[in-house]
Tab-separated table of C-alpha atoms in Angstrom:
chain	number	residue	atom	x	y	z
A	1479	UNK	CA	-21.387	-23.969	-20.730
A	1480	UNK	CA	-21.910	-26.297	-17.610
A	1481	UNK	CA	-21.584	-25.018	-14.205
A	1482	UNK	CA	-21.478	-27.415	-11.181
A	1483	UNK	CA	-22.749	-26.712	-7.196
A	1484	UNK	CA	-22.282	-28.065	-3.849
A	1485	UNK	CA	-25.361	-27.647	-1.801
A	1486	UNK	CA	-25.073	-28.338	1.768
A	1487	UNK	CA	-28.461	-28.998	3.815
A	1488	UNK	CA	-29.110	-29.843	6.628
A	1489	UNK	CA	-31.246	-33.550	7.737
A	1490	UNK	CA	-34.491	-32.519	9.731
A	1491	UNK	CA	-34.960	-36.321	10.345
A	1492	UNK	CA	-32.282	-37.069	12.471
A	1493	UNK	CA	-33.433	-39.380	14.713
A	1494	UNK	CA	-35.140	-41.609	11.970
A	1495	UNK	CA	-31.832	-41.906	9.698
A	1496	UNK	CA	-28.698	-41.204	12.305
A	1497	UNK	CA	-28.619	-44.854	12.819
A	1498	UNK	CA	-28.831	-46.122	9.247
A	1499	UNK	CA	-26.522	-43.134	8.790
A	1500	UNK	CA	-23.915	-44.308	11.228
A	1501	UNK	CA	-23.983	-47.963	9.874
A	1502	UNK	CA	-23.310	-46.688	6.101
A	1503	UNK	CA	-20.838	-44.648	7.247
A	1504	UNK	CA	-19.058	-46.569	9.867
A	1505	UNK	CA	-19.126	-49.755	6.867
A	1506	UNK	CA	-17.294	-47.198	4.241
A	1507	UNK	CA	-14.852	-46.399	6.846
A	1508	UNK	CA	-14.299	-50.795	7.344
A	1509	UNK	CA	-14.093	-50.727	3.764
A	1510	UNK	CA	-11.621	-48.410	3.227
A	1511	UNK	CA	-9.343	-49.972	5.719
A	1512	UNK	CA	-9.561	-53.292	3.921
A	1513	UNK	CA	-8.370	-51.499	1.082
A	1514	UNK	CA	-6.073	-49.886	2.632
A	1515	UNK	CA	-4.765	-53.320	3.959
A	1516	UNK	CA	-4.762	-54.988	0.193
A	1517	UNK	CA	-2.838	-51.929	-0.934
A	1518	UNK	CA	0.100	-52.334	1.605
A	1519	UNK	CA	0.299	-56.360	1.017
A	1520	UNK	CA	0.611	-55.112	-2.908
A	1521	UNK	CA	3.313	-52.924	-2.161
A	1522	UNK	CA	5.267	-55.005	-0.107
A	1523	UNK	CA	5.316	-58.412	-2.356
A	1524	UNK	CA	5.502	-55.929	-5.627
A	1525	UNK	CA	6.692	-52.576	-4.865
A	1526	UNK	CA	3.389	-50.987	-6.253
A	1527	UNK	CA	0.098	-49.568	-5.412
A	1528	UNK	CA	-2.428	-50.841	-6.587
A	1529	UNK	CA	-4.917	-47.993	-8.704
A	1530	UNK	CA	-8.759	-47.613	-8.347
A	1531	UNK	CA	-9.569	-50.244	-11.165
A	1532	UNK	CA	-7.547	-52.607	-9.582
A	1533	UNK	CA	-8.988	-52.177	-5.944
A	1534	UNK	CA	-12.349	-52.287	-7.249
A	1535	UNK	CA	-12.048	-55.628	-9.430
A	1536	UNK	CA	-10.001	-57.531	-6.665
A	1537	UNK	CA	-12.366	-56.297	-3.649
A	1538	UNK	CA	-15.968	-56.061	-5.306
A	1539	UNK	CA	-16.643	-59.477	-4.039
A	1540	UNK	CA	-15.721	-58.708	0.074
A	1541	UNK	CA	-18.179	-58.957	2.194
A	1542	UNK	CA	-17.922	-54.961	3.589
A	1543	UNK	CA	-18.187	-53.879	-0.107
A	1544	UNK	CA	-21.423	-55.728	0.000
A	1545	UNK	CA	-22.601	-53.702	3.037
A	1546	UNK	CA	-22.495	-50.379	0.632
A	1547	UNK	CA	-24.110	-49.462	-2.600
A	1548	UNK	CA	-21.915	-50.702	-5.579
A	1549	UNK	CA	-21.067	-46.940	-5.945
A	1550	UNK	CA	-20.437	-45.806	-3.010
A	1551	UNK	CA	-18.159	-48.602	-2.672
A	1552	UNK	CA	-16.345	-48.050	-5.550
A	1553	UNK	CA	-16.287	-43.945	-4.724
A	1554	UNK	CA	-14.509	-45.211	-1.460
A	1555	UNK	CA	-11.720	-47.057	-3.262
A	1556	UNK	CA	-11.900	-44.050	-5.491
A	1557	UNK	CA	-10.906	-41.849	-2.435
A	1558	UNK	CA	-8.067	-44.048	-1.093
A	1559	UNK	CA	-6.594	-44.662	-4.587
A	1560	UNK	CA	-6.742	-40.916	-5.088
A	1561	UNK	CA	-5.266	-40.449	-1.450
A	1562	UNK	CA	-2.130	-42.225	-2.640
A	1563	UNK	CA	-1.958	-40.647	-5.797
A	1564	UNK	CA	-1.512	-37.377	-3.538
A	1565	UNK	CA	1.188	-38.936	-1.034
A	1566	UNK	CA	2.876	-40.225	-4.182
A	1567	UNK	CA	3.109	-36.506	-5.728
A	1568	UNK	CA	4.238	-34.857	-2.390
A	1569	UNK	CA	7.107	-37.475	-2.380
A	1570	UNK	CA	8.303	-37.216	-5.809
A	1571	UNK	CA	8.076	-33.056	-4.762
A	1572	UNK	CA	10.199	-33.340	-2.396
A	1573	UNK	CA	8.338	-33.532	0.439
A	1574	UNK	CA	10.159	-36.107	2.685
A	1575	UNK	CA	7.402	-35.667	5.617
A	1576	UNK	CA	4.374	-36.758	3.664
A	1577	UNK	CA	3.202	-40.018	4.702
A	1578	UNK	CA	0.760	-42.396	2.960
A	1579	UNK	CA	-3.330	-42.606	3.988
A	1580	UNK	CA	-3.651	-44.858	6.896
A	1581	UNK	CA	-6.501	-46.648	8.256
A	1582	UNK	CA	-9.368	-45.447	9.332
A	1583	UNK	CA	-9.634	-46.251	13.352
A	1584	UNK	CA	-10.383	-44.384	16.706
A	1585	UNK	CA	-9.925	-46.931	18.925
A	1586	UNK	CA	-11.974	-49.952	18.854
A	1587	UNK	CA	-14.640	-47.989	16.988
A	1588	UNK	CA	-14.702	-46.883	13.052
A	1589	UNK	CA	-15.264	-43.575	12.223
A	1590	UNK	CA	-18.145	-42.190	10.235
A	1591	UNK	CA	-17.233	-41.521	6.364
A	1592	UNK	CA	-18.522	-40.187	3.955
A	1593	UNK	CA	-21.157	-42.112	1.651
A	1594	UNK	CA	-21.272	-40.890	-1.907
A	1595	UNK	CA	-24.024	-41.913	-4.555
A	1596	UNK	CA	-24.403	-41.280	-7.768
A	1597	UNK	CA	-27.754	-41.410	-9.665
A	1598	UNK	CA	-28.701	-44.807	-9.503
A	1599	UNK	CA	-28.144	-45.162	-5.503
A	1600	UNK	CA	-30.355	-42.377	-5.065
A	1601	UNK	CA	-33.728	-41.224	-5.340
A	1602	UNK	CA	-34.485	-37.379	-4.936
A	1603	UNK	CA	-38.389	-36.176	-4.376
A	1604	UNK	CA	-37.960	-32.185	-4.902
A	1605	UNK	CA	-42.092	-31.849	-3.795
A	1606	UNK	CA	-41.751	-32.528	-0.542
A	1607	UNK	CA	-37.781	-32.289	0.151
A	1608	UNK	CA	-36.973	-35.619	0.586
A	1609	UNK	CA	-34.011	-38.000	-0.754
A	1610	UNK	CA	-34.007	-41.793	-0.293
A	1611	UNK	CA	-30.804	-43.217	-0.237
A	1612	UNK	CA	-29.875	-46.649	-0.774
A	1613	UNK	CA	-28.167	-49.289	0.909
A	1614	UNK	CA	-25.877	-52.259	-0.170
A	1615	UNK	CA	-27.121	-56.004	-0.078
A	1616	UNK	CA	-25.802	-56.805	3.677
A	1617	UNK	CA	-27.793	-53.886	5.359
A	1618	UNK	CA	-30.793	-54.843	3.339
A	1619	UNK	CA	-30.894	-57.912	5.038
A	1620	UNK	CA	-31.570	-56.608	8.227
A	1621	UNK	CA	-33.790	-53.484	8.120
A	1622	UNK	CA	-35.138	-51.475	5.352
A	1623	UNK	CA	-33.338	-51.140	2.219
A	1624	UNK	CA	-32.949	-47.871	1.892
A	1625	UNK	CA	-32.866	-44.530	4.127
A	1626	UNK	CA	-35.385	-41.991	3.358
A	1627	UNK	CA	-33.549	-38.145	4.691
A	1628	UNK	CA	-35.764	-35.063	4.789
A	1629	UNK	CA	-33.389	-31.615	4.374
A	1630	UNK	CA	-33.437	-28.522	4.511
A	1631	UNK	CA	-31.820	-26.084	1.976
A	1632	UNK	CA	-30.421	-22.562	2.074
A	1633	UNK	CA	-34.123	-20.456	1.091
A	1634	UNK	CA	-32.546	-19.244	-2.263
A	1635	UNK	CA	-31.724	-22.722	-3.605
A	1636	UNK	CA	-34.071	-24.768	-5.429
A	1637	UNK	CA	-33.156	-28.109	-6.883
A	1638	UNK	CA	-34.957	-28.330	-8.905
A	1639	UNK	CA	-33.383	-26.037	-11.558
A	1640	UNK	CA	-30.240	-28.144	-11.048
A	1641	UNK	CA	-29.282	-32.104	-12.516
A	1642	UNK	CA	-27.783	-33.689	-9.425
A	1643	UNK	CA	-25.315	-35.934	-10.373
A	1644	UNK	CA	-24.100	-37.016	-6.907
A	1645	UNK	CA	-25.869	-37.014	-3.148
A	1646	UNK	CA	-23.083	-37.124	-0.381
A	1647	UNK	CA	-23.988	-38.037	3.285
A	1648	UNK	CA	-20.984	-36.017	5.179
A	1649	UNK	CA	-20.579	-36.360	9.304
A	1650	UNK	CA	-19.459	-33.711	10.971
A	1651	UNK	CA	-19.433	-31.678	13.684
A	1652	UNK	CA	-21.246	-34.657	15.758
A	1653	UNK	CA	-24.377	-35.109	12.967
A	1654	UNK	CA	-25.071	-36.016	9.361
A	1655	UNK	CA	-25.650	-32.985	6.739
A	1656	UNK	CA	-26.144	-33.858	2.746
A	1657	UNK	CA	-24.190	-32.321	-0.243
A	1658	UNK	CA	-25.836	-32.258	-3.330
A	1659	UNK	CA	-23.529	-32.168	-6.288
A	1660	UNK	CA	-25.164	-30.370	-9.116
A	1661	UNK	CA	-24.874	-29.201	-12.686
A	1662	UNK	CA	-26.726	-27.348	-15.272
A	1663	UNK	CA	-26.245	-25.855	-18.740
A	1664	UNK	CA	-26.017	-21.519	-18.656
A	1665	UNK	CA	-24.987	-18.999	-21.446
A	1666	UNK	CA	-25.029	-15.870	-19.458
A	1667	UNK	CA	-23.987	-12.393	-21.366
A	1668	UNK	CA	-21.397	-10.657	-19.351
A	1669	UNK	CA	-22.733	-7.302	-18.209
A	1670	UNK	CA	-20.284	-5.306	-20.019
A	1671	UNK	CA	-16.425	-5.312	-21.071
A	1672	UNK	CA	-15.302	-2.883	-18.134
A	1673	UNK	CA	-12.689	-4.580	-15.591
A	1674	UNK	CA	-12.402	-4.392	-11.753
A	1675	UNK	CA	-9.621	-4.634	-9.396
A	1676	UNK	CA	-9.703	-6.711	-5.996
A	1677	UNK	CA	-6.811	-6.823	-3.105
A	1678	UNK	CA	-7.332	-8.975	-0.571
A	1679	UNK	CA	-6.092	-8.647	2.922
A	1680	UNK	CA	-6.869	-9.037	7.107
A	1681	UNK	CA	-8.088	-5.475	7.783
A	1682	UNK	CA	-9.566	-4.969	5.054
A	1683	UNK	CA	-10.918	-8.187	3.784
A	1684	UNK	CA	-11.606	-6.873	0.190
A	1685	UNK	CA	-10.504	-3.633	-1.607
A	1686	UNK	CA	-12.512	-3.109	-5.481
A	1687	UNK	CA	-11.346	-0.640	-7.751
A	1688	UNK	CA	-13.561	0.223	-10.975
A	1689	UNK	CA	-10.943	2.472	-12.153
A	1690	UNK	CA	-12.247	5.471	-11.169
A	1691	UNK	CA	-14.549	4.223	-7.725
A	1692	UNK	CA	-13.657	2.276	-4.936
A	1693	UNK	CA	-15.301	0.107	-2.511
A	1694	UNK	CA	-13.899	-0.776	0.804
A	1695	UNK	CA	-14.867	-3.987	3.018
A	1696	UNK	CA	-13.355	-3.890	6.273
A	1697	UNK	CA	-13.246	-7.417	7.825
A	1698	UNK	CA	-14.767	-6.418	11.368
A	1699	UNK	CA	-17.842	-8.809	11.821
A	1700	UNK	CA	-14.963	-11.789	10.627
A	1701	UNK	CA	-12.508	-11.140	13.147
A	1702	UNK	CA	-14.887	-10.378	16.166
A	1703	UNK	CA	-16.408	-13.898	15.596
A	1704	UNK	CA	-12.400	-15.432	15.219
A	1705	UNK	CA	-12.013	-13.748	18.827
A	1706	UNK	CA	-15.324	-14.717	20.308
A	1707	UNK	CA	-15.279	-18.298	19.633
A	1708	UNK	CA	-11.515	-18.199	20.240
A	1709	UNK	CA	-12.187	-17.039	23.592
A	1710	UNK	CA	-15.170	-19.222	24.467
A	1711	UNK	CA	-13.203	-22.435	23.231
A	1712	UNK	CA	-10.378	-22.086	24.961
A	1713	UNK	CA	-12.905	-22.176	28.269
A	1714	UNK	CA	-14.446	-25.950	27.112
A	1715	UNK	CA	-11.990	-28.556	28.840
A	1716	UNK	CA	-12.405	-31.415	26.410
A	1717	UNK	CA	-11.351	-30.616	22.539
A	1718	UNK	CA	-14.198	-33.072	21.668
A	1719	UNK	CA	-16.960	-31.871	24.213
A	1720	UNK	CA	-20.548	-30.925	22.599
A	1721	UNK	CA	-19.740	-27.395	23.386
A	1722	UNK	CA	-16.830	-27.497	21.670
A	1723	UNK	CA	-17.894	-29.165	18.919
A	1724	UNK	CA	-21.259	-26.429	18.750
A	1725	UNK	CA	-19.118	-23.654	18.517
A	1726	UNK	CA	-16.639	-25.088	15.763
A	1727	UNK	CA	-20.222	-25.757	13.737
A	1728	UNK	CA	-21.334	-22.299	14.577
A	1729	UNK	CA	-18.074	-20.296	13.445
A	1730	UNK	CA	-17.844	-22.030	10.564
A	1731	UNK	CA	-21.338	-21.352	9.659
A	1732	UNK	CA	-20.880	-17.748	10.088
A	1733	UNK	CA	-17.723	-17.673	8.458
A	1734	UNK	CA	-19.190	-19.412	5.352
A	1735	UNK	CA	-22.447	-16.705	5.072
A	1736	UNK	CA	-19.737	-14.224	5.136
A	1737	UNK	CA	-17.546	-15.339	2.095
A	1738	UNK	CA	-21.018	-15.558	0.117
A	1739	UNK	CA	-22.378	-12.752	1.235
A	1740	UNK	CA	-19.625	-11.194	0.584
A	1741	UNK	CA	-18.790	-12.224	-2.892
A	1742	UNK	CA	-22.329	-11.826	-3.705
A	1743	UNK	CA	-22.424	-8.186	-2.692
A	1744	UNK	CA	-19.306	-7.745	-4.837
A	1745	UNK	CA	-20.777	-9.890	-8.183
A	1746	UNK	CA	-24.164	-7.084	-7.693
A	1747	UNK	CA	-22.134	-4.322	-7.689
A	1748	UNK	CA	-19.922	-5.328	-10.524
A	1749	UNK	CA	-23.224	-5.838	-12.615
A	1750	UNK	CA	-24.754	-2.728	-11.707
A	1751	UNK	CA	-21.289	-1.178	-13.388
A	1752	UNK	CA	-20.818	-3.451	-16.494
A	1753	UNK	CA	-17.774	-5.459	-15.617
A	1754	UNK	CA	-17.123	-8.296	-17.538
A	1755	UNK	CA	-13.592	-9.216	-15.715
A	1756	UNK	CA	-12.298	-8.790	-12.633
A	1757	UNK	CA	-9.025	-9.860	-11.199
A	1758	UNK	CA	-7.697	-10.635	-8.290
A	1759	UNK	CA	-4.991	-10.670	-6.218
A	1760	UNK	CA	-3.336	-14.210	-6.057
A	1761	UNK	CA	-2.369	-14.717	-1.860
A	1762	UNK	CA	-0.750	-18.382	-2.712
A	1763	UNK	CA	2.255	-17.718	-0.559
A	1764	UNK	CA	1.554	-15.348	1.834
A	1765	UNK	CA	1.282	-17.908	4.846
A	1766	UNK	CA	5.014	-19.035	3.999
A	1767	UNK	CA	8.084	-17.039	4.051
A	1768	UNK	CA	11.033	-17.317	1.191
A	1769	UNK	CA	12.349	-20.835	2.859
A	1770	UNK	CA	9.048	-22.590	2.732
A	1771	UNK	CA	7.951	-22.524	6.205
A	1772	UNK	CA	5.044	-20.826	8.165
A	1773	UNK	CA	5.088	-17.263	8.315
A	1774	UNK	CA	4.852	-15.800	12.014
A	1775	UNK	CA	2.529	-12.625	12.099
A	1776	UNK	CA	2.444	-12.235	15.494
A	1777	UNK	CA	-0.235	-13.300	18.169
A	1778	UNK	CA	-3.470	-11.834	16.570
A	1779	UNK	CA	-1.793	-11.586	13.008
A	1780	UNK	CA	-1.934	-15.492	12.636
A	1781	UNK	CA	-5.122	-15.905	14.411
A	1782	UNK	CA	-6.729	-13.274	11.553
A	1783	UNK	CA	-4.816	-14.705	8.828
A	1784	UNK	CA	-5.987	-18.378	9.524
A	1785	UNK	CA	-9.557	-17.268	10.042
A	1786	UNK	CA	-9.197	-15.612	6.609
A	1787	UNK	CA	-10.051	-18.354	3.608
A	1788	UNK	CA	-8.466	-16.673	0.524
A	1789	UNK	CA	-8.518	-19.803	-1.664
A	1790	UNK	CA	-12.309	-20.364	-0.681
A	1791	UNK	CA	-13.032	-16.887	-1.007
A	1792	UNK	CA	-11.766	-16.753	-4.207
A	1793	UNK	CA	-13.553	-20.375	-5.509
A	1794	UNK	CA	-16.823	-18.941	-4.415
A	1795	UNK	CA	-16.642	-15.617	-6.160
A	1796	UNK	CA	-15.270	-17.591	-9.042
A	1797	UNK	CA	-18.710	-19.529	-9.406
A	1798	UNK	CA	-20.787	-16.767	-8.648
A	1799	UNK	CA	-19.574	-14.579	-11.279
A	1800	UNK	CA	-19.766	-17.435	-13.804
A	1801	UNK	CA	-23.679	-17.813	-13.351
A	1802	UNK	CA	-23.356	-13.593	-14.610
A	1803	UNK	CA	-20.775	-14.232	-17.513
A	1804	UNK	CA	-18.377	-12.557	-15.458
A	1805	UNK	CA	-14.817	-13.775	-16.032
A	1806	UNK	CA	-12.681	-14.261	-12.860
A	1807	UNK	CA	-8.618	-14.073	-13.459
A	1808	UNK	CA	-6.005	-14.829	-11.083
A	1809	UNK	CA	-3.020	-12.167	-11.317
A	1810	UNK	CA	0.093	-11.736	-8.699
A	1811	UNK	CA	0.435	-9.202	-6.132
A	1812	UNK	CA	3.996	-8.610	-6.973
A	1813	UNK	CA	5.073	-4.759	-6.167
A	1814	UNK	CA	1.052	-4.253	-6.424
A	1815	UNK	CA	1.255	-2.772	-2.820
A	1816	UNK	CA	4.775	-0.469	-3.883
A	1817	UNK	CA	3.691	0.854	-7.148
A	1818	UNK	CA	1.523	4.210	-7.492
A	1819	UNK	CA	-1.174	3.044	-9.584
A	1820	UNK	CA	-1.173	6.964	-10.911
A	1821	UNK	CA	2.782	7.422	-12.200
A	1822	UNK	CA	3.778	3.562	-11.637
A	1823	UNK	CA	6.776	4.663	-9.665
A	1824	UNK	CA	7.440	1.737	-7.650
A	1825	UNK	CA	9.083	2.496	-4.218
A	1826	UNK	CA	8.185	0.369	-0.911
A	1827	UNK	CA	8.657	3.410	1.259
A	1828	UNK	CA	5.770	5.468	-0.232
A	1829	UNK	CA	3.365	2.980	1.845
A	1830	UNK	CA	3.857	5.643	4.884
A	1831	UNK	CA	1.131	4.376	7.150
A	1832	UNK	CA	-0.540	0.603	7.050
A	1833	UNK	CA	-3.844	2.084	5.231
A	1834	UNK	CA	-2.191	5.345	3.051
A	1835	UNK	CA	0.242	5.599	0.374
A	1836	UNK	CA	1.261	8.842	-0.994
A	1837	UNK	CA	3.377	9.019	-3.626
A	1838	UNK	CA	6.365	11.341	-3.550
A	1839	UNK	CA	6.793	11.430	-7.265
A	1840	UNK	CA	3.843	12.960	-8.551
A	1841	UNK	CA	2.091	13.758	-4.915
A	1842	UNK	CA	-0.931	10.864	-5.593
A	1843	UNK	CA	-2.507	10.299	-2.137
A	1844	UNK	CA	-4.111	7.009	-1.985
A	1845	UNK	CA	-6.174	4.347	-0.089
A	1846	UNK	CA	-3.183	1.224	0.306
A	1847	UNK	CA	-5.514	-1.488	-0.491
A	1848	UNK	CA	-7.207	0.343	-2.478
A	1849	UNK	CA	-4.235	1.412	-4.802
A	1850	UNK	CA	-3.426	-2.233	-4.539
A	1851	UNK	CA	-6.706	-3.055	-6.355
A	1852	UNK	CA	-6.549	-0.862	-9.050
A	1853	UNK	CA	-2.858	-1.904	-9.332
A	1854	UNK	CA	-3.886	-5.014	-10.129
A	1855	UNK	CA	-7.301	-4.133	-12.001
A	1856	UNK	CA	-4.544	-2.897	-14.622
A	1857	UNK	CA	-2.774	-6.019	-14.969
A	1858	UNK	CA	-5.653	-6.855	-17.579
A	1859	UNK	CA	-6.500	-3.202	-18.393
A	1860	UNK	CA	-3.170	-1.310	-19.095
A	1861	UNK	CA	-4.055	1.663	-19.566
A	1862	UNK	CA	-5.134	4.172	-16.776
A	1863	UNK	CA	-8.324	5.327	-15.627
A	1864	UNK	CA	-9.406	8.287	-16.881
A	1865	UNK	CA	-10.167	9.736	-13.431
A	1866	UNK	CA	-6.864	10.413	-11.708
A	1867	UNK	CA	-7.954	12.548	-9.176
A	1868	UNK	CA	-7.319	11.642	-5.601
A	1869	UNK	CA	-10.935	11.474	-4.428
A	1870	UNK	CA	-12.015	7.866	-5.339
A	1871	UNK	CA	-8.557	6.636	-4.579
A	1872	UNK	CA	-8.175	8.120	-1.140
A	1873	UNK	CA	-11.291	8.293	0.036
A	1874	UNK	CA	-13.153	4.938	-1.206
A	1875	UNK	CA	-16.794	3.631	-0.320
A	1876	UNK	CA	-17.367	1.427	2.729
A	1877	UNK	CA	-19.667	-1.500	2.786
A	1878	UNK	CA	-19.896	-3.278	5.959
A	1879	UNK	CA	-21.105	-6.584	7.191
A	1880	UNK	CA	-24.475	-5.806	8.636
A	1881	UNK	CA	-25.234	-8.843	11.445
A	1882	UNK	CA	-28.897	-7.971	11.929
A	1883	UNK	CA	-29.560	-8.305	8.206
A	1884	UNK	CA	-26.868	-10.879	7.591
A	1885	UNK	CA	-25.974	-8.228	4.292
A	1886	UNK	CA	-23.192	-5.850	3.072
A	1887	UNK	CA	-24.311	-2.468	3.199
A	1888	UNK	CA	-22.838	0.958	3.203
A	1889	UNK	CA	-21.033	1.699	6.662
A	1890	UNK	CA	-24.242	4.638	7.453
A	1891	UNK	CA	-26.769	1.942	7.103
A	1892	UNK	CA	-25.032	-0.604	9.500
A	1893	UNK	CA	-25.861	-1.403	12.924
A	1894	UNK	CA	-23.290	-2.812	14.850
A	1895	UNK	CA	-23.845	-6.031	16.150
A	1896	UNK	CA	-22.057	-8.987	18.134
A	1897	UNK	CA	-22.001	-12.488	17.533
């Protein structure tokens, strides 16, 4: 089995590649708006847009596909043919207010894209943490022909265990960072054949049922950074200012340790407990109500549901339990938050209090979320666990986020901490 990585690092060279980084970058965004320009004078004269292949054989000889590598040109074209290929979708959907890619332009200046290259526009030198990148015949002529990037990884990754297949220079927030898409080849044994349960939600970011334990993980250290850098934003004047743009970086950088430290903590503990499965709760819809449109939650409802990445959450857990031969399963929430996981009775009212159910049909007192969990733990496992007793339902574990350590730990061994 192959399992493919995105590795983001950051470039401890700046001031030696920003400007050969800028160039690439502002020449892929030229590029794409000359595509961009064939594809509209195809579509008027012929009704059609034109596909990747297409783009690619008609523009190859342009001068601004000269200023890139041959494949990060043709990744570029790649990217606007795919962009259509979206818009065309949404439209034939339904979706009346989808509107085609446009051009890439701020002003009289170009944006910075993204430059992709595959193997051979790249050369990687895992000694001493270094990856040259090339550039396309135009840039050659006028300075060196290729930009040489030292980075900086996350400590626990090493490339070296991995076959990159693809080096991505990505601007944002104000500088350059590098993605390194990787594969390699794994066969991991699952731990064991037992299942667990998650529920996702705001105030409690995770609930995990075993079938007979529980863990808790309250979403504290999430939402005080959503309010902090809420707060200190909404002080900086200009939506583009360096202040701003630090504390976007910053949040999202915390945000992002949290999701994998979080669905680390929970891919240890399932190990330690011989899962081979768990499923989770599928949140698709829960930011739109029956008609399609955005769910209101209230003030500080929305503001904790949009810092709250289910979809990522659940990708990352996804490919961290794959590198354990863990299986990861999708299931519905449907009535997961009515039912008694005990007796299955299925009545809304039982939820009496936001965080306790008790069930009036055979007296089960219960965690919410954490019934929820184990409510949907037996989507896969039907039958109950052996342990109906109210202890691990009602009274689960709780793991919190502990700053100083930048861990999940059990609520007695955390110190509080602010951001």
């Amino acid at each position: 089995m192959r399992t493919h990585r995105t590795f983001e690092a950051s470039i401890t060279n700046p001031r030696q590649v920003s400007d050969d980084l800028d160039q690439l970058g502002r020449a892929a965004s030229k590029l794409w708006n000359v595509g961009r320009h064939y594809a509209q004078e195809q579509w008027d004269e012929t009704g059609e847009i034109p596909d990747d292949g297409e783009l690619k054989s008609e523009l190859k000889g342009h001068e601004r596909y000269r200023d890139l590598h041959s494949q990060s040109s043709q990744r570029v074209l790649e990217e606007l043919a795919e962009a259509f290929n979206g818009w065309f979708g949404k439209r034939r959907n339904g979706d009346n207010r989808a509107r085609p890619p446009g051009y890439r332009k701020r002003g009289d200046s170009h944006p910075r894209s993204t430059v992709s290259l595959k193997a051979a526009g790249f050369k990687h030198d895992a000694q001493f943490n270094r990856v040259r990148l090339s550039k396309g015949r135009n840039l050659k002529e006028h300075r060196t022909d290729f930009v040489l990037c030292e980075y900086e990884l996350r400590p626990d990754v090493d490339l070296s265990e991995w076959d990159i297949q693809q080096v991505r220079a990505v601007h944002k927030y104000d500088e350059w960072r590098l993605h390194f898409v990787c594969r390699k080849s794994i066969d991991p044994e699952p731990p064991g054949d037992s299942v667990a349960g998650i529920d996702l939600g705001i105030s409690n970011v995770a609930a995990l049922s075993f079938g007979g334990e529980s863990i808790l993980f309250p979403g504290n250290a999430l939402k005080e950074d959503e309010y902090y850098f809420g707060r200190k934003k909404a002080k900086c004047d200009d939506s583009r200012s360096n202040e701003r743009l630090r504390l976007d970086r910053k949040r999202t950088e915390r945000r992002t340790h949290f999701l994998h430290t979080l669905s680390k903590h929970i891919v240890s503990e399932c190990i330690e407990r011989g899962v081979g499965t768990i499923v989770i709760g599928d949140l698709g819809g829960i930011r739109d109500d029956e008609n399609g449109e955005s769910r209101n939650w209230g003030k500080h409802g929305n503001l904790d549901l949009h810092g709250w990445a289910f979809d990522r959450f659940t990708s990352i857990l996804d490919y961290k339990a794959e590198t354990e031969g863990i299986d990861v399963t999708v299931e519905s929430e449907c009535n997961t938050s009515k039912t008694c996981s005990a007796c299955r009775t299925k009545d809304g009212g039982q939820r009496v209090e936001r965080g306790l159910y008790v069930c009036d049909e055979c007296n089960t007192v219960a965690n919410a979320d954490v019934n929820g969990a184990e409510n949907i733990r037996r989507k896969v496992t039907p039958s109950p666990s052996p342990d109906r007793s109210n202890g691990w339902l009602a009274q689960p574990s709780i793991h919190l986020f502990d700053c100083s350590e930048g861990c999940f730990a059990p609520r007695e061994q955390v110190v509080d901490c602010k951001p």
